[in-house]
PDB file of C-alpha atoms and ligand atoms in Angstrom:
ATOM      1  CA  MET A   1     113.987  64.527 108.660  1.00  0.00           C
ATOM      2  CA  LYS A   2     110.336  63.337 108.622  1.00  0.00           C
ATOM      3  CA  ASN A   3     107.697  65.512 106.993  1.00  0.00           C
ATOM      4  CA  THR A   4     110.420  67.872 105.655  1.00  0.00           C
ATOM      5  CA  ALA A   5     109.241  70.734 103.488  1.00  0.00           C
ATOM      6  CA  ILE A   6     111.239  73.016 101.309  1.00  0.00           C
ATOM      7  CA  TYR A   7     110.959  76.701 101.244  1.00  0.00           C
ATOM      8  CA  PRO A   8     112.685  77.963  98.155  1.00  0.00           C
ATOM      9  CA  GLY A   9     113.714  81.387  97.005  1.00  0.00           C
ATOM     10  CA  SER A  10     116.262  83.849  96.005  1.00  0.00           C
ATOM     11  CA  PHE A  11     116.618  85.530  99.395  1.00  0.00           C
ATOM     12  CA  ASP A  12     118.372  88.435  97.947  1.00  0.00           C
ATOM     13  CA  PRO A  13     118.694  89.337 100.874  1.00  0.00           C
ATOM     14  CA  ILE A  14     116.453  87.511 103.525  1.00  0.00           C
ATOM     15  CA  THR A  15     113.848  89.888 104.937  1.00  0.00           C
ATOM     16  CA  ASN A  16     111.904  89.763 108.172  1.00  0.00           C
ATOM     17  CA  GLY A  17     108.964  88.586 106.240  1.00  0.00           C
ATOM     18  CA  HIS A  18     110.942  85.358 105.078  1.00  0.00           C
ATOM     19  CA  ILE A  19     111.993  84.771 108.669  1.00  0.00           C
ATOM     20  CA  ASP A  20     108.199  85.027 109.659  1.00  0.00           C
ATOM     21  CA  ILE A  21     107.102  82.392 107.138  1.00  0.00           C
ATOM     22  CA  ILE A  22     110.263  80.093 108.212  1.00  0.00           C
ATOM     23  CA  GLU A  23     109.288  80.342 111.875  1.00  0.00           C
ATOM     24  CA  ARG A  24     105.626  79.315 110.741  1.00  0.00           C
ATOM     25  CA  ALA A  25     106.748  76.527 108.673  1.00  0.00           C
ATOM     26  CA  SER A  26     109.301  75.103 111.440  1.00  0.00           C
ATOM     27  CA  ARG A  27     106.235  74.873 113.752  1.00  0.00           C
ATOM     28  CA  ILE A  28     104.048  72.917 111.372  1.00  0.00           C
ATOM     29  CA  PHE A  29     106.770  70.515 109.760  1.00  0.00           C
ATOM     30  CA  GLY A  30     109.275  68.280 111.014  1.00  0.00           C
ATOM     31  CA  GLY A  31     111.985  69.898 109.039  1.00  0.00           C
ATOM     32  CA  VAL A  32     112.393  72.936 106.800  1.00  0.00           C
ATOM     33  CA  VAL A  33     115.054  73.222 103.921  1.00  0.00           C
ATOM     34  CA  VAL A  34     115.508  76.803 103.154  1.00  0.00           C
ATOM     35  CA  ALA A  35     116.695  76.390  99.576  1.00  0.00           C
ATOM     36  CA  VAL A  36     118.627  79.401  98.040  1.00  0.00           C
ATOM     37  CA  LEU A  37     118.439  79.596  94.231  1.00  0.00           C
ATOM     38  CA  ASN A  38     121.933  79.602  92.711  1.00  0.00           C
ATOM     39  CA  ASN A  39     121.054  80.824  89.254  1.00  0.00           C
ATOM     40  CA  ASP A  40     123.689  82.348  87.307  1.00  0.00           C
ATOM     41  CA  GLU A  41     121.153  83.788  84.925  1.00  0.00           C
ATOM     42  CA  LYS A  42     119.569  85.965  87.472  1.00  0.00           C
ATOM     43  CA  LYS A  43     121.192  89.234  88.506  1.00  0.00           C
ATOM     44  CA  HIS A  44     121.534  89.131  92.274  1.00  0.00           C
ATOM     45  CA  LEU A  45     122.656  92.006  94.566  1.00  0.00           C
ATOM     46  CA  PHE A  46     124.505  89.565  96.850  1.00  0.00           C
ATOM     47  CA  PRO A  47     126.476  86.412  95.695  1.00  0.00           C
ATOM     48  CA  VAL A  48     125.073  83.203  96.914  1.00  0.00           C
ATOM     49  CA  ALA A  49     127.585  82.785  99.626  1.00  0.00           C
ATOM     50  CA  GLU A  50     126.587  86.069 101.148  1.00  0.00           C
ATOM     51  CA  ARG A  51     122.960  85.179 100.898  1.00  0.00           C
ATOM     52  CA  LEU A  52     123.743  81.898 102.715  1.00  0.00           C
ATOM     53  CA  ALA A  53     125.556  83.647 105.517  1.00  0.00           C
ATOM     54  CA  PHE A  54     122.652  85.974 106.217  1.00  0.00           C
ATOM     55  CA  LEU A  55     120.428  83.049 106.483  1.00  0.00           C
ATOM     56  CA  ARG A  56     122.705  81.114 108.790  1.00  0.00           C
ATOM     57  CA  ALA A  57     122.980  84.130 111.155  1.00  0.00           C
ATOM     58  CA  SER A  58     119.223  84.845 110.908  1.00  0.00           C
ATOM     59  CA  LEU A  59     117.901  81.308 111.643  1.00  0.00           C
ATOM     60  CA  LYS A  60     119.946  79.999 114.573  1.00  0.00           C
ATOM     61  CA  HIS A  61     116.917  79.974 116.739  1.00  0.00           C
ATOM     62  CA  LEU A  62     115.427  77.260 114.499  1.00  0.00           C
ATOM     63  CA  PRO A  63     117.035  73.946 115.035  1.00  0.00           C
ATOM     64  CA  ASN A  64     114.938  71.990 112.619  1.00  0.00           C
ATOM     65  CA  THR A  65     115.932  74.253 109.813  1.00  0.00           C
ATOM     66  CA  VAL A  66     118.594  73.436 107.316  1.00  0.00           C
ATOM     67  CA  ILE A  67     120.028  75.852 104.766  1.00  0.00           C
ATOM     68  CA  LYS A  68     120.962  74.531 101.080  1.00  0.00           C
ATOM     69  CA  THR A  69     121.580  75.899  97.756  1.00  0.00           C
ATOM     70  CA  PHE A  70     120.006  74.505  94.586  1.00  0.00           C
ATOM     71  CA  ASP A  71     120.158  75.158  90.555  1.00  0.00           C
ATOM     72  CA  GLY A  72     118.139  73.865  87.917  1.00  0.00           C
ATOM     73  CA  LEU A  73     114.540  72.776  88.599  1.00  0.00           C
ATOM     74  CA  LEU A  74     112.857  72.892  92.070  1.00  0.00           C
ATOM     75  CA  VAL A  75     111.108  69.611  91.371  1.00  0.00           C
ATOM     76  CA  ASN A  76     114.510  67.865  90.910  1.00  0.00           C
ATOM     77  CA  PHE A  77     115.855  69.332  94.059  1.00  0.00           C
ATOM     78  CA  ALA A  78     112.617  68.318  96.010  1.00  0.00           C
ATOM     79  CA  GLU A  79     113.210  64.776  94.546  1.00  0.00           C
ATOM     80  CA  LYS A  80     116.954  64.900  95.927  1.00  0.00           C
ATOM     81  CA  CYS A  81     115.684  65.940  99.374  1.00  0.00           C
ATOM     82  CA  GLY A  82     113.161  63.179  99.396  1.00  0.00           C
ATOM     83  CA  THR A  83     110.113  65.319  99.915  1.00  0.00           C
ATOM     84  CA  ASN A  84     107.104  66.397  97.925  1.00  0.00           C
ATOM     85  CA  LEU A  85     106.212  69.565 100.014  1.00  0.00           C
ATOM     86  CA  ILE A  86     107.113  73.084  98.959  1.00  0.00           C
ATOM     87  CA  ILE A  87     106.442  76.119 101.123  1.00  0.00           C
ATOM     88  CA  ARG A  88     105.681  79.475  99.587  1.00  0.00           C
ATOM     89  CA  GLY A  89     104.611  82.678 101.511  1.00  0.00           C
ATOM     90  CA  LEU A  90     101.732  84.772 100.387  1.00  0.00           C
ATOM     91  CA  ARG A  91     101.447  88.431 101.242  1.00  0.00           C
ATOM     92  CA  MET A  92      98.826  90.118  99.052  1.00  0.00           C
ATOM     93  CA  VAL A  93      96.496  89.070  96.159  1.00  0.00           C
ATOM     94  CA  SER A  94      99.161  90.574  93.837  1.00  0.00           C
ATOM     95  CA  ASP A  95     101.376  87.439  94.744  1.00  0.00           C
ATOM     96  CA  PHE A  96      98.734  85.176  93.477  1.00  0.00           C
ATOM     97  CA  ASP A  97      99.299  85.140  89.716  1.00  0.00           C
ATOM     98  CA  TYR A  98     103.129  84.351  90.089  1.00  0.00           C
ATOM     99  CA  GLU A  99     102.501  81.711  92.760  1.00  0.00           C
ATOM    100  CA  PHE A 100      99.676  80.011  90.779  1.00  0.00           C
ATOM    101  CA  GLN A 101     101.745  79.791  87.728  1.00  0.00           C
ATOM    102  CA  MET A 102     104.834  78.356  89.563  1.00  0.00           C
ATOM    103  CA  THR A 103     102.711  75.888  91.240  1.00  0.00           C
ATOM    104  CA  LEU A 104     101.044  74.608  88.184  1.00  0.00           C
ATOM    105  CA  THR A 105     104.268  74.517  86.332  1.00  0.00           C
ATOM    106  CA  ASN A 106     105.849  72.451  89.204  1.00  0.00           C
ATOM    107  CA  ARG A 107     102.770  70.170  89.252  1.00  0.00           C
ATOM    108  CA  GLN A 108     103.026  69.477  85.457  1.00  0.00           C
ATOM    109  CA  LEU A 109     106.747  68.411  85.996  1.00  0.00           C
ATOM    110  CA  ASN A 110     105.788  66.208  89.113  1.00  0.00           C
ATOM    111  CA  PRO A 111     102.134  65.697  89.877  1.00  0.00           C
ATOM    112  CA  ASP A 112     103.079  64.509  93.272  1.00  0.00           C
ATOM    113  CA  LEU A 113     104.628  67.911  94.380  1.00  0.00           C
ATOM    114  CA  GLU A 114     102.401  69.807  96.829  1.00  0.00           C
ATOM    115  CA  THR A 115     102.790  73.606  97.353  1.00  0.00           C
ATOM    116  CA  VAL A 116     101.544  74.777 100.830  1.00  0.00           C
ATOM    117  CA  PHE A 117     100.885  78.529 101.093  1.00  0.00           C
ATOM    118  CA  LEU A 118     101.625  80.218 104.478  1.00  0.00           C
ATOM    119  CA  MET A 119     100.274  83.793 105.019  1.00  0.00           C
ATOM    120  CA  THR A 120     102.796  86.267 106.304  1.00  0.00           C
ATOM    121  CA  ASP A 121     102.018  88.347 109.449  1.00  0.00           C
ATOM    122  CA  ALA A 122     100.054  91.610 108.344  1.00  0.00           C
ATOM    123  CA  LYS A 123     102.897  93.692 109.320  1.00  0.00           C
ATOM    124  CA  TYR A 124     105.174  92.116 106.458  1.00  0.00           C
ATOM    125  CA  SER A 125     102.516  92.067 103.896  1.00  0.00           C
ATOM    126  CA  PHE A 126     104.111  94.945 102.035  1.00  0.00           C
ATOM    127  CA  LEU A 127     107.619  93.602 102.513  1.00  0.00           C
ATOM    128  CA  SER A 128     109.928  92.136  99.642  1.00  0.00           C
ATOM    129  CA  SER A 129     113.715  91.766  99.080  1.00  0.00           C
ATOM    130  CA  SER A 130     113.278  94.188  96.059  1.00  0.00           C
ATOM    131  CA  LEU A 131     111.851  96.729  98.206  1.00  0.00           C
ATOM    132  CA  VAL A 132     114.505  96.529 100.907  1.00  0.00           C
ATOM    133  CA  ARG A 133     117.290  96.673  98.328  1.00  0.00           C
ATOM    134  CA  GLN A 134     115.555  99.790  96.978  1.00  0.00           C
ATOM    135  CA  VAL A 135     115.115 101.595 100.328  1.00  0.00           C
ATOM    136  CA  ALA A 136     118.724 100.671 101.183  1.00  0.00           C
ATOM    137  CA  SER A 137     120.197 101.885  97.844  1.00  0.00           C
ATOM    138  CA  PHE A 138     118.768 105.264  98.756  1.00  0.00           C
ATOM    139  CA  ARG A 139     120.003 105.071 102.322  1.00  0.00           C
ATOM    140  CA  GLY A 140     116.736 104.656 103.812  1.00  0.00           C
ATOM    141  CA  LYS A 141     116.077 102.926 107.228  1.00  0.00           C
ATOM    142  CA  ILE A 142     115.884  99.113 106.868  1.00  0.00           C
ATOM    143  CA  GLY A 143     116.866  97.942 110.407  1.00  0.00           C
ATOM    144  CA  HIS A 144     113.020  96.898 110.874  1.00  0.00           C
ATOM    145  CA  LEU A 145     112.854  95.293 107.497  1.00  0.00           C
ATOM    146  CA  ALA A 146     115.775  92.926 107.504  1.00  0.00           C
ATOM    147  CA  PRO A 147     117.703  90.771 110.009  1.00  0.00           C
ATOM    148  CA  PRO A 148     120.879  92.218 111.452  1.00  0.00           C
ATOM    149  CA  ALA A 149     123.319  90.353 109.220  1.00  0.00           C
ATOM    150  CA  ALA A 150     121.630  91.549 106.021  1.00  0.00           C
ATOM    151  CA  ALA A 151     120.774  95.133 107.170  1.00  0.00           C
ATOM    152  CA  ALA A 152     124.602  95.524 108.057  1.00  0.00           C
ATOM    153  CA  ALA A 153     125.768  94.085 104.594  1.00  0.00           C
ATOM    154  CA  LEU A 154     123.110  96.536 102.928  1.00  0.00           C
ATOM    155  CA  LYS A 155     124.233  99.585 105.079  1.00  0.00           C
ATOM    156  CA  LYS A 156     128.048  98.764 104.115  1.00  0.00           C
ATOM    157  CA  LYS A 157     127.252  98.460 100.520  1.00  0.00           C
ATOM    158  CA  PHE A 158     125.043 101.662 100.237  1.00  0.00           C
ATOM    159  CA  GLY A 159     125.869 103.632 103.261  1.00  0.00           C
ATOM    160  CA  GLY A 160     122.869 105.002 105.413  1.00  0.00           C
ATOM    161  CA  LYS A 161     121.287 104.512 108.810  1.00  0.00           C
TER     162      LYS A 161
HETATM  163  O1  LIG B   1     110.847  83.947  96.037  1.00  0.00           O
HETATM  164  P1  LIG B   1     111.511  83.986  94.585  1.00  0.00           P
HETATM  165  O2  LIG B   1     112.620  84.668  94.572  1.00  0.00           O
HETATM  166  O3  LIG B   1     110.452  84.437  93.610  1.00  0.00           O
HETATM  167  O4  LIG B   1     111.765  82.391  94.362  1.00  0.00           O
HETATM  168  C1  LIG B   1     111.676  81.901  93.208  1.00  0.00           C
HETATM  169  C2  LIG B   1     112.009  80.360  92.967  1.00  0.00           C
HETATM  170  C3  LIG B   1     113.450  80.175  93.444  1.00  0.00           C
HETATM  171  C4  LIG B   1     111.243  79.633  93.935  1.00  0.00           C
HETATM  172  C5  LIG B   1     111.648  79.892  91.571  1.00  0.00           C
HETATM  173  O5  LIG B   1     112.242  80.879  90.682  1.00  0.00           O
HETATM  174  C6  LIG B   1     112.442  78.612  91.168  1.00  0.00           C
HETATM  175  O6  LIG B   1     111.722  77.494  91.855  1.00  0.00           O
HETATM  176  N1  LIG B   1     113.300  78.434  90.430  1.00  0.00           N
HETATM  177  C7  LIG B   1     113.923  77.296  89.933  1.00  0.00           C
HETATM  178  C8  LIG B   1     113.549  76.882  88.366  1.00  0.00           C
HETATM  179  C9  LIG B   1     112.317  76.181  88.373  1.00  0.00           C
HETATM  180  O7  LIG B   1     112.082  75.029  89.150  1.00  0.00           O
HETATM  181  N2  LIG B   1     111.353  76.696  87.601  1.00  0.00           N
HETATM  182  C10 LIG B   1     110.098  76.181  87.361  1.00  0.00           C
HETATM  183  C11 LIG B   1     109.126  76.430  88.308  1.00  0.00           C
HETATM  184  S1  LIG B   1     108.692  78.372  88.081  1.00  0.00           S
END
């Protein structure tokens, strides 16, 4: 795919905010590789196979999107994919410190890597995977926060509406 960009993350689980960013990216770039971090050190609620399944079920409407896993350094995965473009979503100013740190770390590792930030729709500016997990764990409503595949799995895990 020409002009391919990577959208990396833990996606534990994918939220409607992630989908909003992927839809925006798929309109801008020739292809989007949604790259799911498969890192044993991090404690995830869902194993990587389930996180991938939620992504597959939720991104069927975007034909120029492929879903992959990666471990180790993102810069190495980008090299393997043959691209130097990374996409990250920005919600609020509070995201900035973390994103700035990651971007500059990646740039030190590979000066050719460019991170492109896309702003999420205002209605998702508060939304994160951890918030969705927390609401679900207390059996709150999450149907408007996460796509059906992820919401159903959360409801199965915790019960609730
Ligand atoms: O959206 P997330 O879950 O905060 O994503 C974080 C992610 C996966 C993009 C980041 O942790 C990452 O790139 N991990 C791979 C290891 C790496 O390359 N670290 C150096 C840059 S911080």
